[in-house]
PDB file of C-alpha atoms in Angstrom:
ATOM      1  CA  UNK E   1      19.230 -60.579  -5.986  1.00  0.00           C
ATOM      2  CA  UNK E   2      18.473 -63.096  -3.540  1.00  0.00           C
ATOM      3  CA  UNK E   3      16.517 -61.516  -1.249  1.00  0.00           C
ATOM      4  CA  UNK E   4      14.635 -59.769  -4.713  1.00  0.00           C
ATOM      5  CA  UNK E   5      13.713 -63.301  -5.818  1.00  0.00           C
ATOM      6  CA  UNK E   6      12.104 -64.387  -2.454  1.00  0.00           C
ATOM      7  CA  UNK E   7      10.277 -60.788  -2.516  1.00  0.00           C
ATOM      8  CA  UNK E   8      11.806 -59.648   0.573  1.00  0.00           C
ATOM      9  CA  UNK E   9      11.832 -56.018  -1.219  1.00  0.00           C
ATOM     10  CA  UNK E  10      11.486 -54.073   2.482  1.00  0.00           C
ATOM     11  CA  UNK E  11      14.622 -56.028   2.945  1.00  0.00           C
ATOM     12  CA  UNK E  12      16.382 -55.003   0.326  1.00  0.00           C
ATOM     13  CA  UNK E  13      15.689 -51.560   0.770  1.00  0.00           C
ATOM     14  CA  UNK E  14      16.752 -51.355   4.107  1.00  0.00           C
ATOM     15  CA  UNK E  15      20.038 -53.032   3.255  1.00  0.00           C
ATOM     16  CA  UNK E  16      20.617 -50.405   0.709  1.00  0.00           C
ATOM     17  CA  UNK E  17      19.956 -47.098   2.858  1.00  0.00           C
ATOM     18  CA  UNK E  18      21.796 -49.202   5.941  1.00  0.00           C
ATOM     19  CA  UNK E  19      24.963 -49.919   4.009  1.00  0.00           C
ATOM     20  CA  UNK E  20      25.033 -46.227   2.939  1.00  0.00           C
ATOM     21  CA  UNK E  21      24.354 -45.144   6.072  1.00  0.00           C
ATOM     22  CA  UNK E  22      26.825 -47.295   7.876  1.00  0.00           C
ATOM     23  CA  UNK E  23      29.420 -46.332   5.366  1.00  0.00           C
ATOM     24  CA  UNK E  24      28.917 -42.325   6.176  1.00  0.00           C
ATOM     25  CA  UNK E  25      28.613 -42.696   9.641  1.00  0.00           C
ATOM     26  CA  UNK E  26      29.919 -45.601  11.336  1.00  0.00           C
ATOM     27  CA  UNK E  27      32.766 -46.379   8.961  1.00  0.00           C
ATOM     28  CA  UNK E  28      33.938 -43.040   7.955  1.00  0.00           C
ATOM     29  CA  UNK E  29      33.383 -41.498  11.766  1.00  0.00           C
ATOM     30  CA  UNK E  30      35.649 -44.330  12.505  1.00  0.00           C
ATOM     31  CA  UNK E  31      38.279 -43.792  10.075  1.00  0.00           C
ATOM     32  CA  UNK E  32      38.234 -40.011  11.816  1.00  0.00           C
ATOM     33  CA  UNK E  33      38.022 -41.053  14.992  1.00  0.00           C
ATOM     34  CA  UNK E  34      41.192 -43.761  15.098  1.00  0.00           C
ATOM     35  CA  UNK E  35      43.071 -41.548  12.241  1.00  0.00           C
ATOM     36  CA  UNK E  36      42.691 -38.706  14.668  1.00  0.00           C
ATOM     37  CA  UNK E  37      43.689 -40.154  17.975  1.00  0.00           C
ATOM     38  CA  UNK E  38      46.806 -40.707  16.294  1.00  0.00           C
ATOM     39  CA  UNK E  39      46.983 -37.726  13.948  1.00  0.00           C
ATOM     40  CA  UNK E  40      45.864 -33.561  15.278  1.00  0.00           C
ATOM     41  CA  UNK E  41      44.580 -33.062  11.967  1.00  0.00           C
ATOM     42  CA  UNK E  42      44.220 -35.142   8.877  1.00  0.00           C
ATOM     43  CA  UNK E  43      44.295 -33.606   5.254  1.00  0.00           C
ATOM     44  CA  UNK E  44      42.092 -34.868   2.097  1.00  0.00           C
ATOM     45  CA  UNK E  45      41.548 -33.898  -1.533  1.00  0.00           C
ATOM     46  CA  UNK E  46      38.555 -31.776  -0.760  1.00  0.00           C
ATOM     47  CA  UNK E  47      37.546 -31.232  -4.475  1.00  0.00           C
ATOM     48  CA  UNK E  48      37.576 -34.836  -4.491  1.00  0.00           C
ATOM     49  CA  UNK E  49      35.210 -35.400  -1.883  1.00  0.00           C
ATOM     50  CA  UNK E  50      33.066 -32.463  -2.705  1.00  0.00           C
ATOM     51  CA  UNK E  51      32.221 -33.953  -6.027  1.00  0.00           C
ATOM     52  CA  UNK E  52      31.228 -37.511  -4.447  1.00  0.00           C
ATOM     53  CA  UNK E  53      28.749 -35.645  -2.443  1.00  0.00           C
ATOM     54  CA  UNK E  54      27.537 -33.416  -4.587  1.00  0.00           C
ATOM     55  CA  UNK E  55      26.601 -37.163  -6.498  1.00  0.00           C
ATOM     56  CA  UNK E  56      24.991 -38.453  -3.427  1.00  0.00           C
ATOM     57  CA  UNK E  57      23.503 -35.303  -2.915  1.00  0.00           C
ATOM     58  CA  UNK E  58      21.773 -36.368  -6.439  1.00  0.00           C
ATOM     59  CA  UNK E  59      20.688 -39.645  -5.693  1.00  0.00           C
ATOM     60  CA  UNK E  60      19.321 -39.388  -2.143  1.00  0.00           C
ATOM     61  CA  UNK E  61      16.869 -36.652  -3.828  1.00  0.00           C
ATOM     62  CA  UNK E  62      15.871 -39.473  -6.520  1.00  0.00           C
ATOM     63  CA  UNK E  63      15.363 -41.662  -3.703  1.00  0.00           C
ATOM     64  CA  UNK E  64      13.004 -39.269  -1.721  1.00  0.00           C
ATOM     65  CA  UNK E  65      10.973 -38.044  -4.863  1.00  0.00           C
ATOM     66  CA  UNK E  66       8.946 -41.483  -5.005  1.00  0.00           C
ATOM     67  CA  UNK E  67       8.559 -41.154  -1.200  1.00  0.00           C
ATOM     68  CA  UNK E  68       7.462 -37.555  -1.127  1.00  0.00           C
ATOM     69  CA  UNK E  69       4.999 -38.164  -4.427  1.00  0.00           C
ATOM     70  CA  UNK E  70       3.219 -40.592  -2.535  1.00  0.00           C
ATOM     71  CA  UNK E  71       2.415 -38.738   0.533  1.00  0.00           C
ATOM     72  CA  UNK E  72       1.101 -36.423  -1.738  1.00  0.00           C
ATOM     73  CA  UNK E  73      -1.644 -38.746  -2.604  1.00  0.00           C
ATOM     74  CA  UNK E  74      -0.294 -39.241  -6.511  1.00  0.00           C
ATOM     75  CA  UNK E  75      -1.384 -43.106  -7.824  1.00  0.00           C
ATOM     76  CA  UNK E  76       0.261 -45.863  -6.568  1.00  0.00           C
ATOM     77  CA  UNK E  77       0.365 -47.388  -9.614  1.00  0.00           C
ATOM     78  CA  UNK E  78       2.827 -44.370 -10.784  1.00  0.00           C
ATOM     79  CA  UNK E  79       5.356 -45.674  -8.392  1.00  0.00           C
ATOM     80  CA  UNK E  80       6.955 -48.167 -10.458  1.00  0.00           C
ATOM     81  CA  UNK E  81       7.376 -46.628 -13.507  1.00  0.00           C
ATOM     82  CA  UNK E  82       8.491 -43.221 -11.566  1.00  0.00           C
ATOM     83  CA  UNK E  83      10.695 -45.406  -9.810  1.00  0.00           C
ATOM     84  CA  UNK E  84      11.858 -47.543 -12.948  1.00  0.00           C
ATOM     85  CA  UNK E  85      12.472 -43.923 -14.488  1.00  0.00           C
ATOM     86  CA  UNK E  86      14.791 -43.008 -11.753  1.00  0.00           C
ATOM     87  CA  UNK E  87      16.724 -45.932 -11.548  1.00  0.00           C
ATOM     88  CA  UNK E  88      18.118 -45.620 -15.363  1.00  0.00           C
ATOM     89  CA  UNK E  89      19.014 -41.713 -14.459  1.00  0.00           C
ATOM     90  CA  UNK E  90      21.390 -43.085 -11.692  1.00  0.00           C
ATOM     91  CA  UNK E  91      22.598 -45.672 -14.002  1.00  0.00           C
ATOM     92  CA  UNK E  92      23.100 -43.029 -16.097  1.00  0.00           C
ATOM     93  CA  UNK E  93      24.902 -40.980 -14.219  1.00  0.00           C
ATOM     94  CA  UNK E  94      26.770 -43.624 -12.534  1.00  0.00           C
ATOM     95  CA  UNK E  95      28.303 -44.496 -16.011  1.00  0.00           C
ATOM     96  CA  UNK E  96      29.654 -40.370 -16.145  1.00  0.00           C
ATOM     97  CA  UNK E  97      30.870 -40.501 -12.430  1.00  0.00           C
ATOM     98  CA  UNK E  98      32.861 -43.467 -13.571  1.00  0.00           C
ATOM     99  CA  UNK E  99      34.518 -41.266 -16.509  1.00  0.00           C
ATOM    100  CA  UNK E 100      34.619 -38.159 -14.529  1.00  0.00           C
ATOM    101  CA  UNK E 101      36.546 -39.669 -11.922  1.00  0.00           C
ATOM    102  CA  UNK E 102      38.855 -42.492 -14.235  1.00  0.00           C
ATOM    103  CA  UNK E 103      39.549 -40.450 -17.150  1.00  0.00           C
ATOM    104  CA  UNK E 104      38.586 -36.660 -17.343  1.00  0.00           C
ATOM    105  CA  UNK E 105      39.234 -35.254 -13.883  1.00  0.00           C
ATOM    106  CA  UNK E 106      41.191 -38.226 -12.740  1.00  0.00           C
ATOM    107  CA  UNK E 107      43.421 -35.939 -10.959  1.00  0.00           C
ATOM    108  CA  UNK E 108      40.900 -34.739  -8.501  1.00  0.00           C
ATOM    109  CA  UNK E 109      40.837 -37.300  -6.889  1.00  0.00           C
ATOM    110  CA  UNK E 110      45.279 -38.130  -6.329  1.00  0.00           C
ATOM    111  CA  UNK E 111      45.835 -38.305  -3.022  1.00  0.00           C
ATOM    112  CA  UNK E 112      47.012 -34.834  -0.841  1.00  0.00           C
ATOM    113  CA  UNK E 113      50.734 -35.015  -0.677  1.00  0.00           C
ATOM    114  CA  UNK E 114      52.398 -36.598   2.183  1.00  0.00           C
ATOM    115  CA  UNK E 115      54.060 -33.649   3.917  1.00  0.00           C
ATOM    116  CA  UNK E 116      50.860 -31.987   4.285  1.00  0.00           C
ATOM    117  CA  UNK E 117      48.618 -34.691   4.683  1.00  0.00           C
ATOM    118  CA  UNK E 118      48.641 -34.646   8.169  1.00  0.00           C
ATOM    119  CA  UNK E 119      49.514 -32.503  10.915  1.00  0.00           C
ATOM    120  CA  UNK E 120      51.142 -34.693  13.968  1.00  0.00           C
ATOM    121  CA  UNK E 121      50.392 -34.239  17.976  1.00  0.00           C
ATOM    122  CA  UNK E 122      52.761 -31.769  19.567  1.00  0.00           C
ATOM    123  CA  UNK E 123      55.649 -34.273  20.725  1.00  0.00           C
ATOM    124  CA  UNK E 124      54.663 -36.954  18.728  1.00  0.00           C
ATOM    125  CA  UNK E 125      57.845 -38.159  17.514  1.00  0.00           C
ATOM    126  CA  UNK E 126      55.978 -41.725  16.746  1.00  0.00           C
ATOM    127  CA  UNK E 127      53.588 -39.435  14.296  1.00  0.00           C
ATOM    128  CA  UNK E 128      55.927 -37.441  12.761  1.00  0.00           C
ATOM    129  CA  UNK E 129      57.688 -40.143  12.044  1.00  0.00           C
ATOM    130  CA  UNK E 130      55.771 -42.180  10.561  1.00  0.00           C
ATOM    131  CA  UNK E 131      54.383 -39.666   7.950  1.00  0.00           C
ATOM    132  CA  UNK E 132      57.809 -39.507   6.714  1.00  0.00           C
ATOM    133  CA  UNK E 133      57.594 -43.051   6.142  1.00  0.00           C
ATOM    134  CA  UNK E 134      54.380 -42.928   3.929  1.00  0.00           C
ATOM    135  CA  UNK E 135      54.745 -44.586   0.678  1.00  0.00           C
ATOM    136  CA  UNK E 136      52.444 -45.269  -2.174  1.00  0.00           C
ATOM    137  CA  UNK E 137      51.481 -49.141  -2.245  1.00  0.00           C
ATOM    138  CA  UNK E 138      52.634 -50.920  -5.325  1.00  0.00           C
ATOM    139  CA  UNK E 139      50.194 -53.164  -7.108  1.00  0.00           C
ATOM    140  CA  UNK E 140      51.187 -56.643  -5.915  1.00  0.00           C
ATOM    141  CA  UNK E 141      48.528 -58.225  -8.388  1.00  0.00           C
ATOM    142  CA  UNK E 142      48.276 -58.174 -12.499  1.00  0.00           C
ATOM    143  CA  UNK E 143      44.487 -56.716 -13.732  1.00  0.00           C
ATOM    144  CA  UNK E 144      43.830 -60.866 -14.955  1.00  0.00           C
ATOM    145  CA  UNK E 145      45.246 -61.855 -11.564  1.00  0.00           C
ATOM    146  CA  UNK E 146      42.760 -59.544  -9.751  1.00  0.00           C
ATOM    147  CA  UNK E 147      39.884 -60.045 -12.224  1.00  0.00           C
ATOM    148  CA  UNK E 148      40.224 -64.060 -11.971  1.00  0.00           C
ATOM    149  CA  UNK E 149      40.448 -63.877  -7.961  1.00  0.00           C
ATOM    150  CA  UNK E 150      37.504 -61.240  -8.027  1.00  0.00           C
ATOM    151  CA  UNK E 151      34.882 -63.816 -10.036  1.00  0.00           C
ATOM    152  CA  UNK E 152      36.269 -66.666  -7.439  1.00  0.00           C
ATOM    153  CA  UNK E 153      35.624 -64.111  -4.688  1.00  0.00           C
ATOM    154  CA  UNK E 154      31.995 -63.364  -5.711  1.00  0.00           C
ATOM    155  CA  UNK E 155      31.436 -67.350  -6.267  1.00  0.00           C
ATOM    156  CA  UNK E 156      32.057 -68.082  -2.992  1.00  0.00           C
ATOM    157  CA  UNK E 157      30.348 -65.274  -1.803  1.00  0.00           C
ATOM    158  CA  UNK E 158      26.890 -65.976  -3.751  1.00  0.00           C
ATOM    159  CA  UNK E 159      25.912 -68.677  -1.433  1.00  0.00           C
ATOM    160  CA  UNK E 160      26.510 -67.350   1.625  1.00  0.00           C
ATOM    161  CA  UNK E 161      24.409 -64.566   0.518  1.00  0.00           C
ATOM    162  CA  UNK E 162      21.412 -66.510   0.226  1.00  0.00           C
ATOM    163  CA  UNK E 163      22.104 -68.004   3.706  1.00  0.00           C
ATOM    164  CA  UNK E 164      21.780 -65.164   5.201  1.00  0.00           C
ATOM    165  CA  UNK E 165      18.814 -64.076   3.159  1.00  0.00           C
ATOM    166  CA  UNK E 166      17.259 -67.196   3.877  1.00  0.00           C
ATOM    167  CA  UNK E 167      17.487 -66.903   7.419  1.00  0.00           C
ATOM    168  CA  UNK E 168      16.657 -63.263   8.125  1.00  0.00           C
ATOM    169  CA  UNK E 169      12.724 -64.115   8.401  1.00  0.00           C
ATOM    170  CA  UNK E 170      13.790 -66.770  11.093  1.00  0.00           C
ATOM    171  CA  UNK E 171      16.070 -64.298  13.219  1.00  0.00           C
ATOM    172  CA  UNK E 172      13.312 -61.860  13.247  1.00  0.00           C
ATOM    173  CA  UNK E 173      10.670 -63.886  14.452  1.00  0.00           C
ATOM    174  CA  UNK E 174      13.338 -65.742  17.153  1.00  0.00           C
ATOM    175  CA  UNK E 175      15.000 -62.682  18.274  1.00  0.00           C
ATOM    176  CA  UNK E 176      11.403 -60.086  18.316  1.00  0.00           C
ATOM    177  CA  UNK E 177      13.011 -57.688  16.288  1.00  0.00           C
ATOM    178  CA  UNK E 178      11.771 -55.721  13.371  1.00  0.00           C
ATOM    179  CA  UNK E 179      12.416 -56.468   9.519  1.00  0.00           C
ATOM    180  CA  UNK E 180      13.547 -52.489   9.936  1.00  0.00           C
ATOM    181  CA  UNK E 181      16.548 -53.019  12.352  1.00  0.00           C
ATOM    182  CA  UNK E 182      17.739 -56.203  10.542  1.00  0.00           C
ATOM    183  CA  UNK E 183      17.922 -55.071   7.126  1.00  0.00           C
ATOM    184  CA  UNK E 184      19.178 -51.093   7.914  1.00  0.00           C
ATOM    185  CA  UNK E 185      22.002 -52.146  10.707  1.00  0.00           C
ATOM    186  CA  UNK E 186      22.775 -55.541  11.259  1.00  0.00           C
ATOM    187  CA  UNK E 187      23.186 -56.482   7.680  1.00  0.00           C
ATOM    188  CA  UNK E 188      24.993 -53.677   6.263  1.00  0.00           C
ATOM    189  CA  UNK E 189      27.638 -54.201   9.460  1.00  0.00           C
ATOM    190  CA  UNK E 190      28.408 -57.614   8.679  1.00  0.00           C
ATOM    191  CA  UNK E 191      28.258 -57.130   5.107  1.00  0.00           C
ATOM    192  CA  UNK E 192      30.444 -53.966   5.221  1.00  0.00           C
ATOM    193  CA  UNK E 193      32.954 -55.667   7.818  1.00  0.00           C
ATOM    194  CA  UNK E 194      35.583 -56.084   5.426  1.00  0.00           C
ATOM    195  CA  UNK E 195      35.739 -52.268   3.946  1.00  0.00           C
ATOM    196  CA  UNK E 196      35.330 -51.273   7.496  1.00  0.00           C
ATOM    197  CA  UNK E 197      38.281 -52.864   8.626  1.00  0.00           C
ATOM    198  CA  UNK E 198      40.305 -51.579   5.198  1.00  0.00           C
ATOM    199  CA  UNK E 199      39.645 -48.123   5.832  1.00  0.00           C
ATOM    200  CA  UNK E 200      40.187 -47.982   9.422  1.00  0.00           C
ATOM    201  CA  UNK E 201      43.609 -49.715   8.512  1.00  0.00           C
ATOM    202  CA  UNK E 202      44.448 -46.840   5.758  1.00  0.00           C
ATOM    203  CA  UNK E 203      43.227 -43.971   7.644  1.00  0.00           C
ATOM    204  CA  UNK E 204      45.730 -44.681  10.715  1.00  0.00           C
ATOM    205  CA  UNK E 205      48.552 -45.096   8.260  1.00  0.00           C
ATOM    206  CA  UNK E 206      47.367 -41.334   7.262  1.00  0.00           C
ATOM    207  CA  UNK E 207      46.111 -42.453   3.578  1.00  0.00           C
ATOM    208  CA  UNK E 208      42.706 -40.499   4.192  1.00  0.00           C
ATOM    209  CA  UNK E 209      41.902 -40.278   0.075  1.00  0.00           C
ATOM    210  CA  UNK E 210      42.067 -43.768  -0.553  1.00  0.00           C
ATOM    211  CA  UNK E 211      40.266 -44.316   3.289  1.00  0.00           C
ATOM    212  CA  UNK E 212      37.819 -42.419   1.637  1.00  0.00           C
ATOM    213  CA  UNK E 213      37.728 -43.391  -1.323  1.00  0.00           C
ATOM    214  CA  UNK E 214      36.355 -46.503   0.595  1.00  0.00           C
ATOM    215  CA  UNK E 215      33.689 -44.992   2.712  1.00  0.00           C
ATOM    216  CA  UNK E 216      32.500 -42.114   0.446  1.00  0.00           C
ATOM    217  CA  UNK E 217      33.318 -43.942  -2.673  1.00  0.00           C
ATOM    218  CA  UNK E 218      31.492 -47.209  -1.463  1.00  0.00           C
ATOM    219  CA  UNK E 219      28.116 -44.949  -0.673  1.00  0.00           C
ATOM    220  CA  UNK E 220      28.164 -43.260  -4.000  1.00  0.00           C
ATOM    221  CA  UNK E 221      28.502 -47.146  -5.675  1.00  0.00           C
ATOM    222  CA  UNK E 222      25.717 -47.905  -3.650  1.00  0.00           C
ATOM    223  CA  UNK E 223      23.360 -45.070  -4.395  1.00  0.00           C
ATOM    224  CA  UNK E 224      24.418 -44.533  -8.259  1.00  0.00           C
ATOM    225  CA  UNK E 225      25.023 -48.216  -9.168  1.00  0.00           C
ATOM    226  CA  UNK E 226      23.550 -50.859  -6.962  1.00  0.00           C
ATOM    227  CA  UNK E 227      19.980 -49.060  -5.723  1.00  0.00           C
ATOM    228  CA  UNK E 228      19.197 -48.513  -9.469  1.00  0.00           C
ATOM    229  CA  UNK E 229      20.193 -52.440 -10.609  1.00  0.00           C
ATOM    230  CA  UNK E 230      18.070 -53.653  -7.725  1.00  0.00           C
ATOM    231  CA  UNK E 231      15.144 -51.475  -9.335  1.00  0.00           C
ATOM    232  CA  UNK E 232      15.967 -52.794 -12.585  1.00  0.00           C
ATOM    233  CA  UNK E 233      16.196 -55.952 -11.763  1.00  0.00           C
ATOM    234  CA  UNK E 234      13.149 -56.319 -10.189  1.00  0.00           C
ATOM    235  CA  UNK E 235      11.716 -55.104 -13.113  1.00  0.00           C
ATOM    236  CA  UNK E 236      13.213 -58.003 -14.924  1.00  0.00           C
ATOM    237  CA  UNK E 237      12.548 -60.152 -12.389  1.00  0.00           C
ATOM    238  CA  UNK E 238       8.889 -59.500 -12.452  1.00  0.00           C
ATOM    239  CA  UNK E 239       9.520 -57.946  -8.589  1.00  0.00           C
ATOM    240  CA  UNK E 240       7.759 -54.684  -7.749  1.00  0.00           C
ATOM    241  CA  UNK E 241      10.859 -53.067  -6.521  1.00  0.00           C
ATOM    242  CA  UNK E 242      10.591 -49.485  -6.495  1.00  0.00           C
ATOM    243  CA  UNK E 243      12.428 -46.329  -5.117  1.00  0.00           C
ATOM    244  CA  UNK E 244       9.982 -45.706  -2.007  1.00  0.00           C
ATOM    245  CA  UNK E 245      11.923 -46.123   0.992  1.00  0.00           C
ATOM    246  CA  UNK E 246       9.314 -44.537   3.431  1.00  0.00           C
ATOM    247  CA  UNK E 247       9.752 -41.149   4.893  1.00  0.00           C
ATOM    248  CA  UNK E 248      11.629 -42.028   8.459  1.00  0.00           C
ATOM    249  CA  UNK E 249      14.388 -43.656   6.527  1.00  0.00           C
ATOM    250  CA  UNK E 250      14.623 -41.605   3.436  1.00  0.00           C
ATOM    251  CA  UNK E 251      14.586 -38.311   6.153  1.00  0.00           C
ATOM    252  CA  UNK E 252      17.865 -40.181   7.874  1.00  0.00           C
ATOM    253  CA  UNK E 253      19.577 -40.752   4.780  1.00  0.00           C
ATOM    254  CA  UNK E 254      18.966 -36.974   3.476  1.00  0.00           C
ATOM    255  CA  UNK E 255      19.995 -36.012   7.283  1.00  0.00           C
ATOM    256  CA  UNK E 256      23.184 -38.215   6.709  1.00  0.00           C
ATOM    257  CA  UNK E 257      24.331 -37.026   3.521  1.00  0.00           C
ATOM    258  CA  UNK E 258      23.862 -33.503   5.000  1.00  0.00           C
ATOM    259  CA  UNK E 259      26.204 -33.925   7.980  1.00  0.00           C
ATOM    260  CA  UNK E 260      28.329 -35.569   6.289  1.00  0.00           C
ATOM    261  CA  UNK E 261      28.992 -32.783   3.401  1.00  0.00           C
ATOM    262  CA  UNK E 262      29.634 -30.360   6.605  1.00  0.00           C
ATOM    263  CA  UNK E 263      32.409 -32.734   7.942  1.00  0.00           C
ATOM    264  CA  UNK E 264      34.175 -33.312   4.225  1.00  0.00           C
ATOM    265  CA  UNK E 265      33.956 -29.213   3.377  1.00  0.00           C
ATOM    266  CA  UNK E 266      37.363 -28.386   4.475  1.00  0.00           C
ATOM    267  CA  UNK E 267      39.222 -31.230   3.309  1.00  0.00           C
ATOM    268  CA  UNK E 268      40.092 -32.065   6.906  1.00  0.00           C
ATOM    269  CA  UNK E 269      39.465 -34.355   9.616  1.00  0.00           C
ATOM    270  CA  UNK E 270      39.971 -34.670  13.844  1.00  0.00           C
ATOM    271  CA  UNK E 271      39.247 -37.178  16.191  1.00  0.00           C
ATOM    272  CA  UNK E 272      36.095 -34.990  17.469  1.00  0.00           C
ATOM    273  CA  UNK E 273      34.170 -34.966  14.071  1.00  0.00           C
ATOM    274  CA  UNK E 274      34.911 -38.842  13.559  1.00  0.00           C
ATOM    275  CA  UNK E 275      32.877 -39.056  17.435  1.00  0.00           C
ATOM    276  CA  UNK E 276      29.682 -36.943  16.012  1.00  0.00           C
ATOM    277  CA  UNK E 277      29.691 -39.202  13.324  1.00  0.00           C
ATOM    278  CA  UNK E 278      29.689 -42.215  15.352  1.00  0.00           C
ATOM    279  CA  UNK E 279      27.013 -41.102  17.612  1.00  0.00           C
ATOM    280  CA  UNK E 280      24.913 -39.879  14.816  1.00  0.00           C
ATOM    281  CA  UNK E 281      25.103 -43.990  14.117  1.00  0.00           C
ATOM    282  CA  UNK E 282      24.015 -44.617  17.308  1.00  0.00           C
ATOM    283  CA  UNK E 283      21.182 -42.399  17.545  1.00  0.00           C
ATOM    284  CA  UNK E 284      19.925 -44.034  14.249  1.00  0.00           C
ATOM    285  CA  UNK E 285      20.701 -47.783  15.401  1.00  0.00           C
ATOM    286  CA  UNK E 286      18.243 -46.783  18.657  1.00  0.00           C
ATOM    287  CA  UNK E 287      15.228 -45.337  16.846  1.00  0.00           C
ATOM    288  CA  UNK E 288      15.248 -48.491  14.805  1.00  0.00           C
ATOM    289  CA  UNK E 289      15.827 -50.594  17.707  1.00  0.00           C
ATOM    290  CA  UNK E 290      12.615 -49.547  19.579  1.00  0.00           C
ATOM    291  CA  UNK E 291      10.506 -49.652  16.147  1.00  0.00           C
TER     292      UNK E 291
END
């Protein structure tokens, strides 16, 4: 909202595709990666996860439509309300994902049980061990407890944010690096440091749904809830925020969502497919390095 109200809209964008990018790759190849150095094989609800993509399947084609119409030579003064148009279909649907996966098919998404959630190293007493061990966490706080320390949470955050809004023009122009790599890796790893560290935590203590339910379920928040509330309010806002995120990074984020869905498709995970992930990231943070 910050960077919205200073226009910084290229910003913004690349924030958004960034965070859900960082959350696929770098996050979630990470969770694979140090789950799997400790684990041979790690076990997921697959039906689950298959239903979360199939989501961000969805929204990464609402965000290339705008991008794709344009090339086409279509009016660019169709791009807002296309855009605008868009962005209350992902509300939309971000409102049934939240019903889908809270009240009707709430039970897609319970964690795999813990005696086949993971299959240990040979020898790996430590492991084996520990699986056995595996208990479901208790909720240490009440829902007014965790509502009261969420608004406190966001308080504090709120001017920090536009700190670091603030200053992004400054670090560009200081450091000679483009708007690009800021706002699609930089910010979204320092903004997603917390949930990175959560569901690297969880994912060595085998709890792959709910390390998942981070990544993944982070992404599809992203791309159902906060890319269309950005649009929208910009549109309050009097902000000409729209859904074209240009074709290099609208191509990544299609390419991301695909290689992701290949990884997720067995409801399993290894060390090895946490690595591509990782060095997909990499690949990604070097094109927009040398932009």
């Amino acid at each position: 909202v910050y960077a919205l109200r200073e226009g910084l809209t290229e910003v913004v964008k690349g924030s958004l595709v960034g965070s859900i990018i960082s959350n696929l790759l770098l996050v979630l190849g990470m969770c694979f990666f140090c789950g799997g150095l400790k684990y041979k094989v790690q076990r997921f609800s697959a039906t689950g996860a298959r239903a979360q993509y199939s989501l961000l399947l969805l929204a990464v084609l609402a965000l290339v439509i705008p991008t794709v119409v344009l090339l086409t030579g279509e009016r660019v003064e169709m791009e807002l309300l296309m855009s605008r148009s868009c962005a209350v279909v992902l509300a939309i649907l971000y409102v049934c994902y939240l019903v889908f996966q809270l009240v009707t098919h709430k039970e897609m998404f319970t964690a795999v049980e813990v005696g086949e959630s993971a299959e240990p190293w040979p020898n790996s007493g430590e492991a084996a061990g520990d699986e056995a061990e595996v208990e479901e966490a208790e909720a240490s706080l009440s829902k007014g407890a965790a509502l009261v320390l969420l608004i406190l949470a966001t308080a504090l955050v709120a001017p920090l944010s536009e700190g670091l809004t603030g200053s992004v023009q400054g670090v560009t122009k200081e450091l000679g690096i483009s708007q690009s790599f800021v706002g699609i890796i930089l910010l979204p790893i320092v903004g997603n440091a917390a949930e990175h560290t959560t569901a690297v935590t969880v994912a060595v203590k085998n709890k792959m749904d709910l390390s998942l339910g981070v990544a993944l379920g982070s992404s599809t928040q992203i791309a159902l809830f906060v890319v269309p509330f950005t649009v929208i309010a910009g549109w309050v806002m009097g902000v000409p925020m729209d859904l074209n995120f240009h074709v290099l990074p609208a191509s990544i984020l299609l390419l991301t969502v695909l290689i992701v869905g290949s990884c997720i498709n067995d409801g399993e995970s290894h060390w090895l497919e946490g690595a591509a992930l990782i060095a997909a990231y990499s690949l990604i943070a070097v094109s927009f390095w040398y932009m």
